Each structure stands twice: as C-alpha cells, then as structure tokens.
Amino acid sequence: MTTAGPHTVFTTDLTDTEQTNLRSVSDVLPFWNVHDVPGVLVFYNEDITWINQGLEETYHGKQEVGEFLGRMFSAFPDLHFAVTHKIARGNNVAEQWVIHGTHRGAFMGIPPTGRPVEIQGMSMVELRDGKFLRDQFYWDAGSVLRQMGLMPPLSVGERPWGKAVLWAAVHGRPVGGALGGLTGVWLVRKAWRAVRR
C-alpha cells in the first residue's frame, strides 16, 4: 500500500498472465509498423473477434481481421501505430493508442485525399494464453473526416453563418426566408471554403 496525501493507492505486482499480455500488446507493434499482416496475425487467437466501433463493423477470425488490416495499410501506406498507455488486469488489457498516416487509398469508402490523418483511439482487449481473443476498439470517425477536409471543424457551429447552416440542416429548410435556398447554398460554400483553408 502506498499513501499519497489524503488518497490511499493500492498497488500489487503484475501476475505472470498480466506480464505476458502486456508483452503481447507491445511485441505486435513492430509488425503493424512494417505492415506485416501475417506477422500481426501470429499474435491473434484463431477465434479473434475485432469490434470496430468507428466503422460499426465486426471481424471474426484471422482472415477477416487480415482483410481489414490489408485495407488499412493500403489506405495509409505510411501508417504508424503506437500504444501510448496500457493497463493490464487479469486477461484484459486496456490500451490508449494513436495511428498516424497519409490518406493515399480508399478508407471508409472515401477516395484518397492525400491528407495526413491522426486516429486516436482506445481498445479493450481480452487475451487468452498471450494471444488477442477479443478487441473492441473505439475511435472518432468524425475527427478523421474533419482531417480529410470532408467535415467542417466543430468551431464552425459557433459562428453566425455556421449556426445558420446547421439550423437549416437540422430543420431541412432553406436559410434566408425570401431568398430561399440561394442563401443556404452561399453559406454552405462559405463554410466549405473556410474548412479547406
């Protein structure tokens, strides 16, 4: 037991299982970063289930996971994956991670934009015998779309013209009353130009 000010923090040594699991989470990264799909899959259980919350997709088994990895590496040929924080408890590891890459191939159905993208996410991983059995991961698809230039930054909604465009989008009505849809089109173009700068 360690005491720090008014708070008491309990610490215990990691079990052998937890140490093995943390090693697996670290040891797989070099294979990600050279885009070695078979090398990555060595760390996965045959019954792996990947739940990709950002794309609302689930991949069952090594083949489906490998197909997704192939698409990801094609979309971001310079992809670099880093785990910035991890916590092990029993058969589970929670990870905070970040992926960097340049969007040079189709991703989320979006043709290449050539823009740099940073994807921040978190995973809850369950391992069996040091191999990934289940990985449920969360990342912000909206942030990726903004980085690709396909969505305006959230701050646009704080500007008067941004509020008008959002109001029209939510209510399905043209902006500007008598001016009808022309004002709405002008505001959308203005918002788009501001985003593209």
PDB file of C-alpha atoms in Angstrom:
ATOM      1  CA  MET A   1       0.000   0.000   0.000  1.00  0.00           C
ATOM      2  CA  THR A   2       1.267   3.459  -0.916  1.00  0.00           C
ATOM      3  CA  THR A   3      -0.061   6.658   0.638  1.00  0.00           C
ATOM      4  CA  ALA A   4      -0.025   9.927  -1.318  1.00  0.00           C
ATOM      5  CA  GLY A   5      -1.562  12.862   0.526  1.00  0.00           C
ATOM      6  CA  PRO A   6      -5.181  12.243   1.524  1.00  0.00           C
ATOM      7  CA  HIS A   7      -5.577   9.470  -1.068  1.00  0.00           C
ATOM      8  CA  THR A   8      -4.616   5.859  -0.496  1.00  0.00           C
ATOM      9  CA  VAL A   9      -3.483   3.930  -3.554  1.00  0.00           C
ATOM     10  CA  PHE A  10      -3.270   0.145  -3.534  1.00  0.00           C
ATOM     11  CA  THR A  11      -0.673  -1.423  -5.787  1.00  0.00           C
ATOM     12  CA  THR A  12       0.151  -5.045  -6.481  1.00  0.00           C
ATOM     13  CA  ASP A  13       2.721  -6.716  -8.653  1.00  0.00           C
ATOM     14  CA  LEU A  14       1.560  -7.915 -12.037  1.00  0.00           C
ATOM     15  CA  THR A  15       0.739 -11.585 -12.353  1.00  0.00           C
ATOM     16  CA  ASP A  16       2.572 -13.752 -14.894  1.00  0.00           C
ATOM     17  CA  THR A  17      -0.534 -13.627 -17.110  1.00  0.00           C
ATOM     18  CA  GLU A  18      -0.674  -9.832 -16.985  1.00  0.00           C
ATOM     19  CA  GLN A  19       3.029  -9.548 -17.817  1.00  0.00           C
ATOM     20  CA  THR A  20       2.600 -11.921 -20.770  1.00  0.00           C
ATOM     21  CA  ASN A  21      -0.405  -9.956 -22.016  1.00  0.00           C
ATOM     22  CA  LEU A  22       1.420  -6.628 -21.804  1.00  0.00           C
ATOM     23  CA  ARG A  23       4.356  -8.135 -23.740  1.00  0.00           C
ATOM     24  CA  SER A  24       1.991  -9.301 -26.480  1.00  0.00           C
ATOM     25  CA  VAL A  25       0.468  -5.827 -26.770  1.00  0.00           C
ATOM     26  CA  SER A  26       3.967  -4.331 -27.135  1.00  0.00           C
ATOM     27  CA  ASP A  27       5.537  -7.061 -29.274  1.00  0.00           C
ATOM     28  CA  VAL A  28       2.873  -6.853 -32.018  1.00  0.00           C
ATOM     29  CA  LEU A  29       3.603  -3.165 -32.749  1.00  0.00           C
ATOM     30  CA  PRO A  30       6.726  -3.653 -34.917  1.00  0.00           C
ATOM     31  CA  PHE A  31       4.679  -5.913 -37.229  1.00  0.00           C
ATOM     32  CA  TRP A  32       1.976  -3.234 -37.511  1.00  0.00           C
ATOM     33  CA  ASN A  33       4.587  -0.640 -38.361  1.00  0.00           C
ATOM     34  CA  VAL A  34       6.140  -2.633 -41.223  1.00  0.00           C
ATOM     35  CA  HIS A  35       2.637  -3.630 -42.419  1.00  0.00           C
ATOM     36  CA  ASP A  36       3.318  -7.342 -41.970  1.00  0.00           C
ATOM     37  CA  VAL A  37      -0.222  -8.756 -41.823  1.00  0.00           C
ATOM     38  CA  PRO A  38       0.853 -12.394 -41.231  1.00  0.00           C
ATOM     39  CA  GLY A  39       3.227 -11.168 -38.513  1.00  0.00           C
ATOM     40  CA  VAL A  40       0.414  -9.278 -36.778  1.00  0.00           C
ATOM     41  CA  LEU A  41      -1.900 -12.291 -37.010  1.00  0.00           C
ATOM     42  CA  VAL A  42       0.594 -14.504 -35.156  1.00  0.00           C
ATOM     43  CA  PHE A  43      -0.445 -12.565 -32.033  1.00  0.00           C
ATOM     44  CA  TYR A  44      -4.140 -13.335 -32.604  1.00  0.00           C
ATOM     45  CA  ASN A  45      -6.150 -16.321 -31.454  1.00  0.00           C
ATOM     46  CA  GLU A  46      -7.849 -18.311 -34.239  1.00  0.00           C
ATOM     47  CA  ASP A  47     -11.211 -17.206 -32.783  1.00  0.00           C
ATOM     48  CA  ILE A  48     -10.320 -13.499 -32.683  1.00  0.00           C
ATOM     49  CA  THR A  49     -13.244 -11.080 -32.715  1.00  0.00           C
ATOM     50  CA  TRP A  50     -12.488  -7.468 -33.604  1.00  0.00           C
ATOM     51  CA  ILE A  51     -15.257  -4.959 -32.942  1.00  0.00           C
ATOM     52  CA  ASN A  52     -14.552  -1.741 -34.835  1.00  0.00           C
ATOM     53  CA  GLN A  53     -16.881   0.810 -33.239  1.00  0.00           C
ATOM     54  CA  GLY A  54     -15.793   3.655 -35.566  1.00  0.00           C
ATOM     55  CA  LEU A  55     -16.887   1.788 -38.695  1.00  0.00           C
ATOM     56  CA  GLU A  56     -19.674  -0.179 -36.992  1.00  0.00           C
ATOM     57  CA  GLU A  57     -18.111  -3.424 -38.231  1.00  0.00           C
ATOM     58  CA  THR A  58     -17.131  -6.709 -36.588  1.00  0.00           C
ATOM     59  CA  TYR A  59     -14.463  -9.043 -37.959  1.00  0.00           C
ATOM     60  CA  HIS A  60     -14.479 -12.727 -36.978  1.00  0.00           C
ATOM     61  CA  GLY A  61     -11.372 -14.860 -37.291  1.00  0.00           C
ATOM     62  CA  LYS A  62      -7.908 -14.151 -38.603  1.00  0.00           C
ATOM     63  CA  GLN A  63      -8.962 -13.975 -42.252  1.00  0.00           C
ATOM     64  CA  GLU A  64     -11.447 -11.122 -41.729  1.00  0.00           C
ATOM     65  CA  VAL A  65      -9.049  -9.252 -39.437  1.00  0.00           C
ATOM     66  CA  GLY A  66      -6.277  -9.712 -42.014  1.00  0.00           C
ATOM     67  CA  GLU A  67      -8.508  -8.372 -44.806  1.00  0.00           C
ATOM     68  CA  PHE A  68      -9.260  -5.250 -42.761  1.00  0.00           C
ATOM     69  CA  LEU A  69      -5.559  -4.764 -41.981  1.00  0.00           C
ATOM     70  CA  GLY A  70      -4.753  -5.049 -45.697  1.00  0.00           C
ATOM     71  CA  ARG A  71      -7.307  -2.332 -46.498  1.00  0.00           C
ATOM     72  CA  MET A  72      -5.946  -0.129 -43.691  1.00  0.00           C
ATOM     73  CA  PHE A  73      -2.331  -0.496 -44.819  1.00  0.00           C
ATOM     74  CA  SER A  74      -3.349   0.246 -48.429  1.00  0.00           C
ATOM     75  CA  ALA A  75      -5.254   3.357 -47.366  1.00  0.00           C
ATOM     76  CA  PHE A  76      -2.338   4.583 -45.226  1.00  0.00           C
ATOM     77  CA  PRO A  77       0.892   3.206 -46.751  1.00  0.00           C
ATOM     78  CA  ASP A  78       2.989   5.123 -44.203  1.00  0.00           C
ATOM     79  CA  LEU A  79       0.816   4.058 -41.242  1.00  0.00           C
ATOM     80  CA  HIS A  80       2.495   4.122 -37.844  1.00  0.00           C
ATOM     81  CA  PHE A  81       0.761   2.637 -34.781  1.00  0.00           C
ATOM     82  CA  ALA A  82       1.776   3.486 -31.207  1.00  0.00           C
ATOM     83  CA  VAL A  83       0.288   2.482 -27.866  1.00  0.00           C
ATOM     84  CA  THR A  84       0.581   5.454 -25.539  1.00  0.00           C
ATOM     85  CA  HIS A  85      -0.861   3.904 -22.381  1.00  0.00           C
ATOM     86  CA  LYS A  86      -1.886   0.426 -21.276  1.00  0.00           C
ATOM     87  CA  ILE A  87      -3.298  -1.176 -18.151  1.00  0.00           C
ATOM     88  CA  ALA A  88      -3.439  -4.929 -17.527  1.00  0.00           C
ATOM     89  CA  ARG A  89      -5.895  -6.677 -15.229  1.00  0.00           C
ATOM     90  CA  GLY A  90      -6.223 -10.437 -15.454  1.00  0.00           C
ATOM     91  CA  ASN A  91      -6.887 -11.458 -19.065  1.00  0.00           C
ATOM     92  CA  ASN A  92      -7.700  -7.884 -20.117  1.00  0.00           C
ATOM     93  CA  VAL A  93      -5.562  -5.008 -21.334  1.00  0.00           C
ATOM     94  CA  ALA A  94      -6.942  -1.518 -21.832  1.00  0.00           C
ATOM     95  CA  GLU A  95      -4.965   0.482 -24.391  1.00  0.00           C
ATOM     96  CA  GLN A  96      -4.865   4.083 -25.490  1.00  0.00           C
ATOM     97  CA  TRP A  97      -3.338   4.341 -28.951  1.00  0.00           C
ATOM     98  CA  VAL A  98      -2.692   6.610 -31.907  1.00  0.00           C
ATOM     99  CA  ILE A  99      -2.295   5.898 -35.622  1.00  0.00           C
ATOM    100  CA  HIS A 100      -0.602   8.352 -37.975  1.00  0.00           C
ATOM    101  CA  GLY A 101      -0.644   8.091 -41.741  1.00  0.00           C
ATOM    102  CA  THR A 102      -1.285   9.815 -45.052  1.00  0.00           C
ATOM    103  CA  HIS A 103      -4.630   9.046 -46.695  1.00  0.00           C
ATOM    104  CA  ARG A 104      -3.434   7.604 -50.027  1.00  0.00           C
ATOM    105  CA  GLY A 105      -6.053   4.900 -50.632  1.00  0.00           C
ATOM    106  CA  ALA A 106      -9.786   4.401 -50.106  1.00  0.00           C
ATOM    107  CA  PHE A 107     -10.811   4.428 -46.437  1.00  0.00           C
ATOM    108  CA  MET A 108     -14.396   4.405 -45.136  1.00  0.00           C
ATOM    109  CA  GLY A 109     -15.352   4.442 -48.827  1.00  0.00           C
ATOM    110  CA  ILE A 110     -13.590   7.793 -49.248  1.00  0.00           C
ATOM    111  CA  PRO A 111     -11.151   8.135 -52.152  1.00  0.00           C
ATOM    112  CA  PRO A 112      -7.617   9.267 -51.256  1.00  0.00           C
ATOM    113  CA  THR A 113      -7.304  12.892 -50.166  1.00  0.00           C
ATOM    114  CA  GLY A 114      -3.514  12.929 -49.687  1.00  0.00           C
ATOM    115  CA  ARG A 115      -4.014  14.481 -46.258  1.00  0.00           C
ATOM    116  CA  PRO A 116      -2.199  13.465 -43.082  1.00  0.00           C
ATOM    117  CA  VAL A 117      -4.515  11.793 -40.575  1.00  0.00           C
ATOM    118  CA  GLU A 118      -4.174  11.069 -36.878  1.00  0.00           C
ATOM    119  CA  ILE A 119      -6.572   8.500 -35.441  1.00  0.00           C
ATOM    120  CA  GLN A 120      -6.716   8.403 -31.661  1.00  0.00           C
ATOM    121  CA  GLY A 121      -8.485   5.502 -30.036  1.00  0.00           C
ATOM    122  CA  MET A 122      -8.902   3.130 -27.159  1.00  0.00           C
ATOM    123  CA  SER A 123      -9.214  -0.648 -27.044  1.00  0.00           C
ATOM    124  CA  MET A 124     -10.398  -3.154 -24.507  1.00  0.00           C
ATOM    125  CA  VAL A 125      -8.538  -6.341 -25.332  1.00  0.00           C
ATOM    126  CA  GLU A 126      -9.165  -9.803 -23.933  1.00  0.00           C
ATOM    127  CA  LEU A 127      -6.279 -12.230 -24.334  1.00  0.00           C
ATOM    128  CA  ARG A 128      -6.013 -15.990 -23.985  1.00  0.00           C
ATOM    129  CA  ASP A 129      -2.576 -17.551 -23.489  1.00  0.00           C
ATOM    130  CA  GLY A 130      -0.976 -14.234 -24.546  1.00  0.00           C
ATOM    131  CA  LYS A 131      -2.946 -14.016 -27.812  1.00  0.00           C
ATOM    132  CA  PHE A 132      -5.642 -11.482 -28.703  1.00  0.00           C
ATOM    133  CA  LEU A 133      -9.059 -13.140 -28.387  1.00  0.00           C
ATOM    134  CA  ARG A 134     -11.344 -10.100 -28.478  1.00  0.00           C
ATOM    135  CA  ASP A 135     -10.565  -6.480 -29.275  1.00  0.00           C
ATOM    136  CA  GLN A 136     -13.271  -3.844 -29.015  1.00  0.00           C
ATOM    137  CA  PHE A 137     -11.873  -0.523 -30.172  1.00  0.00           C
ATOM    138  CA  TYR A 138     -13.258   2.990 -30.266  1.00  0.00           C
ATOM    139  CA  TRP A 139     -12.119   5.925 -32.399  1.00  0.00           C
ATOM    140  CA  ASP A 140     -13.665   9.176 -33.589  1.00  0.00           C
ATOM    141  CA  ALA A 141     -14.704   8.848 -37.231  1.00  0.00           C
ATOM    142  CA  GLY A 142     -15.846  12.500 -37.238  1.00  0.00           C
ATOM    143  CA  SER A 143     -12.339  13.658 -36.396  1.00  0.00           C
ATOM    144  CA  VAL A 144     -10.949  11.612 -39.283  1.00  0.00           C
ATOM    145  CA  LEU A 145     -13.498  13.134 -41.679  1.00  0.00           C
ATOM    146  CA  ARG A 146     -12.543  16.630 -40.497  1.00  0.00           C
ATOM    147  CA  GLN A 147      -8.849  15.892 -41.065  1.00  0.00           C
ATOM    148  CA  MET A 148      -9.683  14.672 -44.579  1.00  0.00           C
ATOM    149  CA  GLY A 149     -11.441  18.001 -45.234  1.00  0.00           C
ATOM    150  CA  LEU A 150     -14.877  16.413 -45.586  1.00  0.00           C
ATOM    151  CA  MET A 151     -16.465  17.926 -42.493  1.00  0.00           C
ATOM    152  CA  PRO A 152     -16.053  21.398 -41.038  1.00  0.00           C
ATOM    153  CA  PRO A 153     -14.361  21.824 -37.675  1.00  0.00           C
ATOM    154  CA  LEU A 154     -16.746  21.837 -34.728  1.00  0.00           C
ATOM    155  CA  SER A 155     -15.949  25.521 -34.140  1.00  0.00           C
ATOM    156  CA  VAL A 156     -17.854  26.390 -37.351  1.00  0.00           C
ATOM    157  CA  GLY A 157     -21.090  25.910 -35.426  1.00  0.00           C
ATOM    158  CA  GLU A 158     -20.144  28.801 -33.142  1.00  0.00           C
ATOM    159  CA  ARG A 159     -20.028  31.342 -35.992  1.00  0.00           C
ATOM    160  CA  PRO A 160     -23.280  33.067 -37.086  1.00  0.00           C
ATOM    161  CA  TRP A 161     -23.177  31.683 -40.628  1.00  0.00           C
ATOM    162  CA  GLY A 162     -22.244  28.241 -39.282  1.00  0.00           C
ATOM    163  CA  LYS A 163     -25.236  28.292 -36.936  1.00  0.00           C
ATOM    164  CA  ALA A 164     -27.483  29.211 -39.872  1.00  0.00           C
ATOM    165  CA  VAL A 165     -26.187  26.330 -41.984  1.00  0.00           C
ATOM    166  CA  LEU A 166     -26.578  23.870 -39.105  1.00  0.00           C
ATOM    167  CA  TRP A 167     -30.081  25.159 -38.348  1.00  0.00           C
ATOM    168  CA  ALA A 168     -31.057  24.614 -41.971  1.00  0.00           C
ATOM    169  CA  ALA A 169     -29.525  21.131 -41.988  1.00  0.00           C
ATOM    170  CA  VAL A 170     -31.317  20.097 -38.796  1.00  0.00           C
ATOM    171  CA  HIS A 171     -34.673  21.531 -39.834  1.00  0.00           C
ATOM    172  CA  GLY A 172     -34.445  20.607 -43.513  1.00  0.00           C
ATOM    173  CA  ARG A 173     -35.342  24.141 -44.590  1.00  0.00           C
ATOM    174  CA  PRO A 174     -33.613  26.674 -46.783  1.00  0.00           C
ATOM    175  CA  VAL A 175     -31.882  29.505 -44.982  1.00  0.00           C
ATOM    176  CA  GLY A 176     -32.848  33.127 -45.623  1.00  0.00           C
ATOM    177  CA  GLY A 177     -36.638  33.194 -45.903  1.00  0.00           C
ATOM    178  CA  ALA A 178     -37.395  35.223 -49.045  1.00  0.00           C
ATOM    179  CA  LEU A 179     -34.007  34.494 -50.537  1.00  0.00           C
ATOM    180  CA  GLY A 180     -34.788  30.811 -50.297  1.00  0.00           C
ATOM    181  CA  GLY A 181     -32.167  28.201 -50.980  1.00  0.00           C
ATOM    182  CA  LEU A 182     -29.663  30.616 -52.548  1.00  0.00           C
ATOM    183  CA  THR A 183     -28.608  31.992 -49.179  1.00  0.00           C
ATOM    184  CA  GLY A 184     -28.243  28.477 -47.826  1.00  0.00           C
ATOM    185  CA  VAL A 185     -26.082  27.486 -50.782  1.00  0.00           C
ATOM    186  CA  TRP A 186     -23.934  30.600 -50.279  1.00  0.00           C
ATOM    187  CA  LEU A 187     -23.498  29.811 -46.568  1.00  0.00           C
ATOM    188  CA  VAL A 188     -22.570  26.196 -47.284  1.00  0.00           C
ATOM    189  CA  ARG A 189     -19.981  27.344 -49.833  1.00  0.00           C
ATOM    190  CA  LYS A 190     -18.586  29.857 -47.338  1.00  0.00           C
ATOM    191  CA  ALA A 191     -18.339  27.144 -44.671  1.00  0.00           C
ATOM    192  CA  TRP A 192     -16.656  24.786 -47.120  1.00  0.00           C
ATOM    193  CA  ARG A 193     -14.089  27.423 -48.172  1.00  0.00           C
ATOM    194  CA  ALA A 194     -13.302  28.133 -44.524  1.00  0.00           C
ATOM    195  CA  VAL A 195     -12.721  24.435 -43.885  1.00  0.00           C
ATOM    196  CA  ARG A 196     -10.498  23.959 -46.934  1.00  0.00           C
ATOM    197  CA  ARG A 197      -8.095  26.749 -45.893  1.00  0.00           C
TER     198      ARG A 197
END
